[in-house]
Structures are given as structure tokens and as C-alpha cells.
Amino acid sequence: MLRRPLVPLWIARPSRFAGLNVRDGWLVVVALVGLLLATLLVFATPVPAAATEGARATDGQTDIALYDGIVEAVRHGASYYPAAIDAMRAGDYPLRPFVTVRLPTLAVVEAALPGPVVLMLLDLLAATVVVAWWVRLRGVFTRLPPRIVAMMLLAAGLIPFVQPSLSAFHEIWAGLLLALSLALYRSRDPLPAIAIGLAAAVIRETAGLYLIVMLAMALVEGRGREVIGWAIACVLLAVVLALHAHAVAAFVRPLDPVSPGWSGQLGFGFFVRTMTLSTGLALLPMWLAAPLVGLSLFGWAAWHTGLGLRIVVLLSGYTLVLSVFGRLDTFYWGLLIAPVLLVGLIFVPDALRDLSSAVFDRRRITVKRIVR
């Protein structure tokens, strides 16, 4: 007996859960319920004290003020490393290990441009992300309305990324570039996605996880040419970090503060918290925002394409990083994946309908062979 195929509600192709047998359907339902219940762990997670300021505060100074000050110092002729380290030392920021000092890429570029031009470029990048995803989702939906809803969800994820006060914040630019890289990714021509992903990583090295995930997925899928591209990007990032470590070491003193480390172990609830703070979900009550984070992950898992699978693995990777290594004052790491997260909600209606069909629908097509 064969299960009667169902016509998708919004998406052009059936979801990943279409055609599941009853046992597998119930397994997915249990996993979904567990995921939604896990999002409620957010209520056991402290709210970052600097959440309303966009960064950690030390003696009245925020990370945003720190980065703005470094850009202004470089703009007025200072070299990046002395300016950055002096500013961090004055604010009692940790200077060891070397990754506590940001890569110079963003500050040097912004210092070379007038302030209004920087803001214009930020808005242009955000608009490019929207256009790229509009094109990427062409053909994914059977009608125009769900495609428009997808863009609205993308816009909700971009709310923090168009705030002028955050233009010197590294995660803002890196997060937009990662979203653009995902939208441009094509297995037949991965070079644009690789180049933009590398650009994000040399602005904020924590975006290097994206390069690693894409490399791993290319390996699993047996895409040799693509593997080489992502591997080269990883090597280039490693070289940049080595040079950065050497430059920082020349200015750091033995008595400079050391980072408390990255082993917050705040759990899945902290990931949910970071996502609500990093998207338009911050405007909703937590009892509603938290489950929407879980449904977004579920929706991406339902998109039955290679890119959908890569996004699920990427989100899972950053979920693990934030849950295990994140601290309350590093909640802004979530900005790296915030732009695309909520778009996953657009796949939820089809996914839930296919699951309910697998679990409850007993209609079958019986194929009989008649011999005369």
C-alpha cells in the first residue's frame, strides 16, 4: 500500500517530512515537542546586563563605544594595534589571549571612509541580503504571498542590522555577509559564497565556524572542487589569525588582564535568549518568542534541499557554541546567524501538515494486480 501524496501548501516541493511512516512521524513529533519544551529553558537563563546597550559594559564604557573610539583613532592617523590595545587597556578589557583583540579589518576600512558612507554601505549590504534571498527563494514557493511572508521574516531578523549606532560592531557586518553568502551559494558555482564567507570571517573570526561547516558538508556530499575552495578559505583565515596573534603579542604586557575564558555552559536556554535579543523577537513576550525560535529551527530542518540541510547544520553548530562556550557578555555572537533564523518559520505549515498526515492520516492507495 502506498501513502497518497499530498499537494504542498506553500512550498513547491514536499517537505523533508512528507511520506514518513507512522513510526518515524511520531519520532519527529516527539523531537519537536522536546525542542519546544527545551526553548522554555530560556526562563532559567539570566538576562545579559548589557543587552539593552548592545554590548558588555565596563566602568560605563560599552563595546560599541570602544569600537567607535578605535575607528576614530585610526581615522585620525593612529595605527590600529596601538590604538586598539590602548583603548582596551584603558577600559580594563582583557588583552589575552590574542582573540580578545578584534581583527583590524573593519576598523581600518571604516576609518578610511567618511561616517555617512559607512552607514550607506551598511544599509546597502542589508538591502543586498534581502534582494539575494528574494532571488534565492524564487521557485521555492508556489505562490507570491508566502514569498513575501518569507521576506517579512527576513526583515524581522535584520532589525538590529540597520541601526546606525551599531555600524562599528563586527558581528553586524559579519552576520550580514554570512546571510548573503548563504543566499548566493550554488553547488555548481560556490566561489561567490566562499569569497563572501571568508570576508565575514576576516571581520569576525567566530564566523570561521561557517567556513568549517560548509567545508564539512562539501566533504560529505563529495564535491571535490568545492572542498578545495572552502579549504583554501580556512587556510587563509588561519594565516590571518596567525599574523594577528603576532601583531597583538608585540603590544601586550605580562600584567594585562586575561579573559575569563569561554566556558559559560549556560545551555540551550542561553541560545534561545540570544536569538530573541538578536532579532525582532525582542518585541514579543518571551513565552511567545522562545517557541518561535524552536519552530524556526524545525522549519529549516523541513526544507528538503541541500542548502536547507546546510543551514540546519550551521544553526546547530552555533547553538552548540553559544550553549557551551557563550557567556552572558558574549550574547551578541548570536548576531552571526540572526538574519536567516526566522525565515525557517515559512516552512513550518507544510512541515506540520506532512507530520500530521504521517501520524494520523490512514488513507492509502491499494494497488491490486488483477489476472484474467
Short mmCIF file of C-alpha atoms in Angstrom, two decimals:
data_model
loop_
_atom_site.label_atom_id
_atom_site.label_comp_id
_atom_site.label_asym_id
_atom_site.label_seq_id
_atom_site.Cartn_x
_atom_site.Cartn_y
_atom_site.Cartn_z
CA MET A 1 0.00 0.00 0.00
CA LEU A 2 1.21 3.49 -0.86
CA ARG A 3 0.54 6.71 1.02
CA ARG A 4 -1.47 9.17 -1.03
CA PRO A 5 0.82 12.12 -1.89
CA LEU A 6 -0.30 15.49 -0.57
CA VAL A 7 -0.06 18.69 -2.52
CA PRO A 8 2.23 21.15 -0.64
CA LEU A 9 0.52 24.13 0.95
CA TRP A 10 3.14 26.82 0.29
CA ILE A 11 6.38 25.29 -0.89
CA ALA A 12 6.77 23.89 -4.39
CA ARG A 13 8.36 20.62 -3.21
CA PRO A 14 7.15 18.42 -0.36
CA SER A 15 8.85 18.97 2.97
CA ARG A 16 11.50 16.64 4.38
CA PHE A 17 8.79 15.00 6.48
CA ALA A 18 6.48 14.12 3.59
CA GLY A 19 5.91 10.41 3.18
CA LEU A 20 7.18 9.38 6.61
CA ASN A 21 5.76 6.19 8.03
CA VAL A 22 3.82 6.30 11.28
CA ARG A 23 6.76 5.30 13.49
CA ASP A 24 9.15 7.87 12.02
CA GLY A 25 6.41 10.50 12.07
CA TRP A 26 5.89 10.01 15.81
CA LEU A 27 9.64 10.17 16.39
CA VAL A 28 9.74 13.57 14.69
CA VAL A 29 6.69 14.73 16.69
CA VAL A 30 8.38 13.72 19.94
CA ALA A 31 11.56 15.51 18.87
CA LEU A 32 9.58 18.64 18.02
CA VAL A 33 7.74 18.64 21.35
CA GLY A 34 11.06 18.16 23.13
CA LEU A 35 12.57 21.06 21.18
CA LEU A 36 9.68 23.38 22.05
CA LEU A 37 9.83 22.40 25.71
CA ALA A 38 13.60 22.97 25.69
CA THR A 39 13.07 26.55 24.49
CA LEU A 40 11.36 27.24 27.82
CA LEU A 41 14.75 26.85 29.47
CA VAL A 42 15.18 30.48 28.50
CA PHE A 43 13.27 31.35 31.67
CA ALA A 44 16.07 29.78 33.71
CA THR A 45 18.73 31.82 31.89
CA PRO A 46 19.81 35.23 33.23
CA VAL A 47 19.26 38.26 31.05
CA PRO A 48 22.58 39.81 29.94
CA ALA A 49 23.06 43.07 31.81
CA ALA A 50 24.31 44.79 28.67
CA ALA A 51 21.53 43.52 26.40
CA THR A 52 19.89 46.90 26.13
CA GLU A 53 23.23 48.53 25.34
CA GLY A 54 24.28 46.04 22.68
CA ALA A 55 27.45 45.01 24.49
CA ARG A 56 29.33 44.49 27.72
CA ALA A 57 29.75 47.50 29.95
CA THR A 58 32.88 48.15 31.94
CA ASP A 59 33.10 51.26 34.08
CA GLY A 60 30.42 52.88 31.98
CA GLN A 61 32.07 52.01 28.65
CA THR A 62 30.36 49.69 26.20
CA ASP A 63 31.88 47.62 23.43
CA ILE A 64 30.15 49.91 20.95
CA ALA A 65 31.86 52.97 22.41
CA LEU A 66 35.16 51.08 22.41
CA TYR A 67 34.95 50.17 18.72
CA ASP A 68 33.77 53.66 17.75
CA GLY A 69 36.72 55.13 19.61
CA ILE A 70 39.18 52.82 17.88
CA VAL A 71 37.79 53.74 14.46
CA GLU A 72 38.10 57.44 15.26
CA ALA A 73 41.69 56.99 16.47
CA VAL A 74 42.67 55.20 13.27
CA ARG A 75 40.82 57.79 11.21
CA HIS A 76 42.98 60.48 12.79
CA GLY A 77 46.23 58.75 11.94
CA ALA A 78 46.86 56.18 14.70
CA SER A 79 47.99 52.67 13.85
CA TYR A 80 45.36 50.06 14.55
CA TYR A 81 47.09 47.83 17.09
CA PRO A 82 48.43 50.55 19.41
CA ALA A 83 45.08 52.36 19.24
CA ALA A 84 43.01 49.24 19.90
CA ILE A 85 45.15 47.92 22.72
CA ASP A 86 45.47 51.30 24.44
CA ALA A 87 41.69 51.75 24.31
CA MET A 88 41.07 48.26 25.65
CA ARG A 89 43.65 48.71 28.39
CA ALA A 90 42.04 51.99 29.42
CA GLY A 91 38.66 50.25 29.62
CA ASP A 92 40.12 47.34 31.61
CA TYR A 93 39.28 44.87 28.84
CA PRO A 94 41.15 41.55 28.74
CA LEU A 95 44.03 41.52 26.26
CA ARG A 96 44.96 37.85 26.46
CA PRO A 97 44.59 35.60 24.57
CA PHE A 98 45.04 37.47 21.30
CA VAL A 99 41.47 36.82 20.09
CA THR A 100 40.17 39.29 22.66
CA VAL A 101 41.51 41.97 20.31
CA ARG A 102 39.37 42.22 17.20
CA LEU A 103 40.87 41.77 13.76
CA PRO A 104 41.75 45.15 12.22
CA THR A 105 39.73 44.66 9.02
CA LEU A 106 36.56 46.53 9.90
CA ALA A 107 38.18 49.37 11.83
CA VAL A 108 40.72 50.08 9.08
CA VAL A 109 38.07 50.07 6.35
CA GLU A 110 35.66 52.27 8.31
CA ALA A 111 38.45 54.68 9.25
CA ALA A 112 39.27 55.13 5.56
CA LEU A 113 35.69 56.20 4.78
CA PRO A 114 33.52 59.12 5.93
CA GLY A 115 30.94 58.17 8.55
CA PRO A 116 27.91 58.72 6.27
CA VAL A 117 29.46 56.47 3.62
CA VAL A 118 29.89 53.68 6.19
CA LEU A 119 26.21 53.91 7.13
CA MET A 120 25.23 53.93 3.47
CA LEU A 121 27.29 50.80 2.84
CA LEU A 122 25.69 49.08 5.83
CA ASP A 123 22.19 49.82 4.52
CA LEU A 124 23.26 48.75 1.04
CA LEU A 125 24.58 45.45 2.35
CA ALA A 126 21.33 44.80 4.24
CA ALA A 127 19.32 45.59 1.10
CA THR A 128 21.55 43.27 -0.93
CA VAL A 129 20.84 40.47 1.53
CA VAL A 130 17.10 40.98 1.07
CA VAL A 131 17.38 41.00 -2.74
CA ALA A 132 19.65 37.95 -2.75
CA TRP A 133 17.21 35.95 -0.62
CA TRP A 134 14.26 37.13 -2.74
CA VAL A 135 16.05 35.67 -5.76
CA ARG A 136 17.18 32.55 -3.85
CA LEU A 137 13.62 31.72 -2.83
CA ARG A 138 12.30 32.07 -6.37
CA GLY A 139 10.72 28.78 -7.26
CA VAL A 140 10.67 27.57 -3.66
CA PHE A 141 7.06 28.66 -3.20
CA THR A 142 4.07 28.01 -5.42
CA ARG A 143 2.59 31.47 -4.88
CA LEU A 144 3.77 35.01 -4.25
CA PRO A 145 2.23 35.60 -0.77
CA PRO A 146 4.41 33.07 1.09
CA ARG A 147 7.48 34.50 -0.61
CA ILE A 148 6.50 37.94 0.69
CA VAL A 149 5.98 36.50 4.17
CA ALA A 150 9.47 34.99 3.96
CA MET A 151 10.87 38.45 3.23
CA MET A 152 8.98 39.86 6.21
CA LEU A 153 10.55 37.20 8.42
CA LEU A 154 13.96 38.04 6.97
CA ALA A 155 13.33 41.72 7.72
CA ALA A 156 12.46 40.81 11.31
CA GLY A 157 15.85 39.16 11.59
CA LEU A 158 17.55 42.24 10.15
CA ILE A 159 16.17 44.80 12.61
CA PRO A 160 19.38 45.11 14.66
CA PHE A 161 21.49 45.24 11.49
CA VAL A 162 20.26 48.58 10.23
CA GLN A 163 20.87 50.55 13.43
CA PRO A 164 23.45 53.28 12.75
CA SER A 165 24.77 53.07 16.31
CA LEU A 166 25.96 49.50 15.67
CA SER A 167 27.93 50.22 12.49
CA ALA A 168 31.30 49.62 14.22
CA PHE A 169 30.12 46.33 15.69
CA HIS A 170 31.90 43.44 13.98
CA GLU A 171 29.08 40.88 14.29
CA ILE A 172 26.72 43.21 12.43
CA TRP A 173 28.79 43.15 9.24
CA ALA A 174 29.84 39.51 9.61
CA GLY A 175 26.24 38.37 10.15
CA LEU A 176 25.04 40.19 7.04
CA LEU A 177 27.87 38.73 4.98
CA LEU A 178 27.09 35.20 6.16
CA ALA A 179 23.43 35.67 5.23
CA LEU A 180 24.50 36.92 1.80
CA SER A 181 26.90 34.01 1.35
CA LEU A 182 24.13 31.51 2.10
CA ALA A 183 21.77 33.21 -0.34
CA LEU A 184 24.40 33.14 -3.10
CA TYR A 185 25.51 29.57 -2.50
CA ARG A 186 25.15 27.31 -5.53
CA SER A 187 26.80 23.91 -5.66
CA ARG A 188 27.65 24.41 -9.31
CA ASP A 189 29.40 27.72 -8.61
CA PRO A 190 30.35 28.06 -4.93
CA LEU A 191 33.09 30.69 -5.41
CA PRO A 192 30.95 33.80 -4.61
CA ALA A 193 29.67 32.18 -1.40
CA ILE A 194 33.20 31.15 -0.42
CA ALA A 195 34.63 34.63 -1.01
CA ILE A 196 31.88 36.38 0.95
CA GLY A 197 32.09 33.82 3.76
CA LEU A 198 35.83 34.46 4.03
CA ALA A 199 35.18 38.21 4.11
CA ALA A 200 32.87 37.68 7.08
CA ALA A 201 35.50 35.60 8.88
CA VAL A 202 38.27 38.17 8.46
CA ILE A 203 35.96 40.73 10.06
CA ARG A 204 34.96 38.46 12.95
CA GLU A 205 36.87 35.23 13.34
CA THR A 206 33.96 33.45 15.02
CA ALA A 207 32.39 33.39 11.55
CA GLY A 208 35.09 30.85 10.75
CA LEU A 209 32.70 28.18 12.02
CA TYR A 210 30.66 28.85 8.88
CA LEU A 211 33.68 28.02 6.71
CA ILE A 212 34.24 24.80 8.65
CA VAL A 213 30.59 23.72 8.39
CA MET A 214 30.48 24.39 4.65
CA LEU A 215 33.76 22.52 4.18
CA ALA A 216 32.42 19.54 6.14
CA MET A 217 29.17 19.47 4.17
CA ALA A 218 31.05 19.64 0.86
CA LEU A 219 33.15 16.69 2.02
CA VAL A 220 30.07 14.68 2.98
CA GLU A 221 28.43 15.44 -0.36
CA GLY A 222 31.59 14.53 -2.27
CA ARG A 223 32.00 17.89 -4.00
CA GLY A 224 35.76 17.88 -4.60
CA ARG A 225 36.09 21.28 -6.27
CA GLU A 226 34.01 22.92 -3.58
CA VAL A 227 36.02 21.20 -0.85
CA ILE A 228 39.17 22.79 -2.22
CA GLY A 229 37.56 26.24 -2.20
CA TRP A 230 36.37 26.07 1.41
CA ALA A 231 39.68 24.52 2.48
CA ILE A 232 41.62 27.41 0.93
CA ALA A 233 39.34 29.86 2.75
CA CYS A 234 40.04 28.09 6.06
CA VAL A 235 43.79 28.18 5.44
CA LEU A 236 43.69 31.88 4.56
CA LEU A 237 41.78 32.61 7.76
CA ALA A 238 44.35 30.63 9.76
CA VAL A 239 47.14 32.72 8.21
CA VAL A 240 45.31 35.94 9.02
CA LEU A 241 44.83 34.84 12.63
CA ALA A 242 48.50 33.89 12.94
CA LEU A 243 49.58 37.32 11.72
CA HIS A 244 47.05 38.93 14.04
CA ALA A 245 48.38 36.96 17.02
CA HIS A 246 51.93 38.09 16.21
CA ALA A 247 50.86 41.73 15.95
CA VAL A 248 48.94 41.65 19.24
CA ALA A 249 51.84 39.98 21.06
CA ALA A 250 54.08 42.94 20.25
CA PHE A 251 51.93 45.28 22.38
CA VAL A 252 50.53 43.12 25.16
CA ARG A 253 52.22 43.31 28.57
CA PRO A 254 52.60 40.46 31.07
CA LEU A 255 50.28 42.13 33.58
CA ASP A 256 47.47 42.86 31.11
CA PRO A 257 44.13 41.24 32.04
CA VAL A 258 43.37 37.72 30.87
CA SER A 259 39.98 36.68 29.50
CA PRO A 260 37.88 34.65 31.96
CA GLY A 261 37.58 32.02 29.23
CA TRP A 262 34.76 30.75 27.09
CA SER A 263 33.13 28.01 29.09
CA GLY A 264 29.93 29.64 30.26
CA GLN A 265 27.97 26.39 29.83
CA LEU A 266 24.72 28.32 30.02
CA GLY A 267 22.85 25.74 27.99
CA PHE A 268 20.23 25.77 25.25
CA GLY A 269 18.19 28.40 27.06
CA PHE A 270 21.03 30.87 26.52
CA PHE A 271 20.95 30.21 22.78
CA VAL A 272 17.22 30.92 22.77
CA ARG A 273 17.86 34.09 24.77
CA THR A 274 20.49 35.31 22.30
CA MET A 275 18.17 34.71 19.36
CA THR A 276 15.34 36.66 20.92
CA LEU A 277 17.72 39.54 21.69
CA SER A 278 19.26 39.47 18.19
CA THR A 279 16.06 39.58 16.12
CA GLY A 280 12.64 41.17 16.01
CA LEU A 281 11.53 38.57 18.55
CA ALA A 282 12.76 41.04 21.17
CA LEU A 283 9.48 42.88 20.59
CA LEU A 284 7.40 39.86 21.66
CA PRO A 285 6.77 38.43 25.14
CA MET A 286 9.21 35.66 25.93
CA TRP A 287 6.50 32.99 26.27
CA LEU A 288 5.79 33.52 22.56
CA ALA A 289 9.26 34.42 21.28
CA ALA A 290 11.01 31.35 22.74
CA PRO A 291 8.87 28.69 20.99
CA LEU A 292 9.22 30.63 17.73
CA VAL A 293 12.98 30.09 17.94
CA GLY A 294 12.37 26.34 18.19
CA LEU A 295 9.86 26.42 15.33
CA SER A 296 12.38 28.31 13.19
CA LEU A 297 14.91 25.51 13.65
CA PHE A 298 12.21 22.95 12.88
CA GLY A 299 11.19 24.82 9.75
CA TRP A 300 14.72 24.90 8.35
CA ALA A 301 15.00 21.16 9.04
CA ALA A 302 11.86 20.66 6.94
CA TRP A 303 13.22 22.38 3.82
CA HIS A 304 14.20 19.38 1.72
CA THR A 305 17.19 20.83 -0.15
CA GLY A 306 20.95 20.75 0.20
CA LEU A 307 21.01 24.38 1.31
CA GLY A 308 18.31 23.68 3.88
CA LEU A 309 20.42 20.90 5.37
CA ARG A 310 23.50 23.14 5.46
CA ILE A 311 21.59 25.86 7.28
CA VAL A 312 20.33 23.34 9.85
CA VAL A 313 23.90 22.14 10.49
CA LEU A 314 25.14 25.74 10.67
CA LEU A 315 22.44 26.76 13.15
CA SER A 316 23.12 23.62 15.18
CA GLY A 317 26.83 24.47 15.27
CA TYR A 318 26.23 27.96 16.60
CA THR A 319 23.63 26.57 19.01
CA LEU A 320 26.33 24.32 20.45
CA VAL A 321 28.89 27.14 20.60
CA LEU A 322 26.54 29.53 22.38
CA SER A 323 25.22 26.84 24.74
CA VAL A 324 28.63 25.56 25.80
CA PHE A 325 31.08 28.44 25.33
CA GLY A 326 28.94 31.56 25.46
CA ARG A 327 28.98 33.91 28.44
CA LEU A 328 26.38 36.47 29.40
CA ASP A 329 28.58 39.23 27.96
CA THR A 330 29.02 37.40 24.63
CA PHE A 331 25.35 37.06 23.78
CA TYR A 332 25.96 39.12 20.64
CA TRP A 333 27.58 36.07 19.00
CA GLY A 334 24.01 35.23 18.02
CA LEU A 335 24.06 38.10 15.55
CA LEU A 336 26.11 35.92 13.20
CA ILE A 337 23.10 33.73 12.40
CA ALA A 338 20.24 36.03 13.36
CA PRO A 339 19.42 37.32 9.83
CA VAL A 340 18.33 33.94 8.46
CA LEU A 341 16.92 32.23 11.54
CA LEU A 342 13.31 33.38 11.39
CA VAL A 343 12.95 32.61 7.67
CA GLY A 344 12.68 28.97 8.75
CA LEU A 345 9.17 29.71 10.04
CA ILE A 346 7.91 29.88 6.46
CA PHE A 347 8.40 26.11 6.09
CA VAL A 348 6.53 25.22 9.28
CA PRO A 349 2.96 24.99 7.85
CA ASP A 350 3.91 22.36 5.26
CA ALA A 351 6.08 20.52 7.77
CA LEU A 352 3.28 20.31 10.36
CA ARG A 353 0.73 19.24 7.74
CA ASP A 354 3.07 16.48 6.49
CA LEU A 355 3.73 15.31 10.04
CA SER A 356 0.05 15.19 10.88
CA SER A 357 -0.56 13.21 7.70
CA ALA A 358 2.13 10.71 8.65
CA VAL A 359 0.82 10.28 12.18
CA PHE A 360 -2.96 10.47 11.79
CA ASP A 361 -3.90 10.02 8.14
CA ARG A 362 -4.82 6.40 7.43
CA ARG A 363 -5.82 6.89 3.83
CA ARG A 364 -3.95 4.61 1.44
CA ILE A 365 -3.91 3.76 -2.22
CA THR A 366 -4.14 0.00 -2.53
CA VAL A 367 -2.52 -1.37 -5.67
CA LYS A 368 -4.04 -4.67 -6.81
CA ARG A 369 -2.92 -6.87 -9.62
CA ILE A 370 -5.78 -8.49 -11.49
CA VAL A 371 -5.04 -11.60 -13.52
CA ARG A 372 -7.54 -12.60 -16.14
#
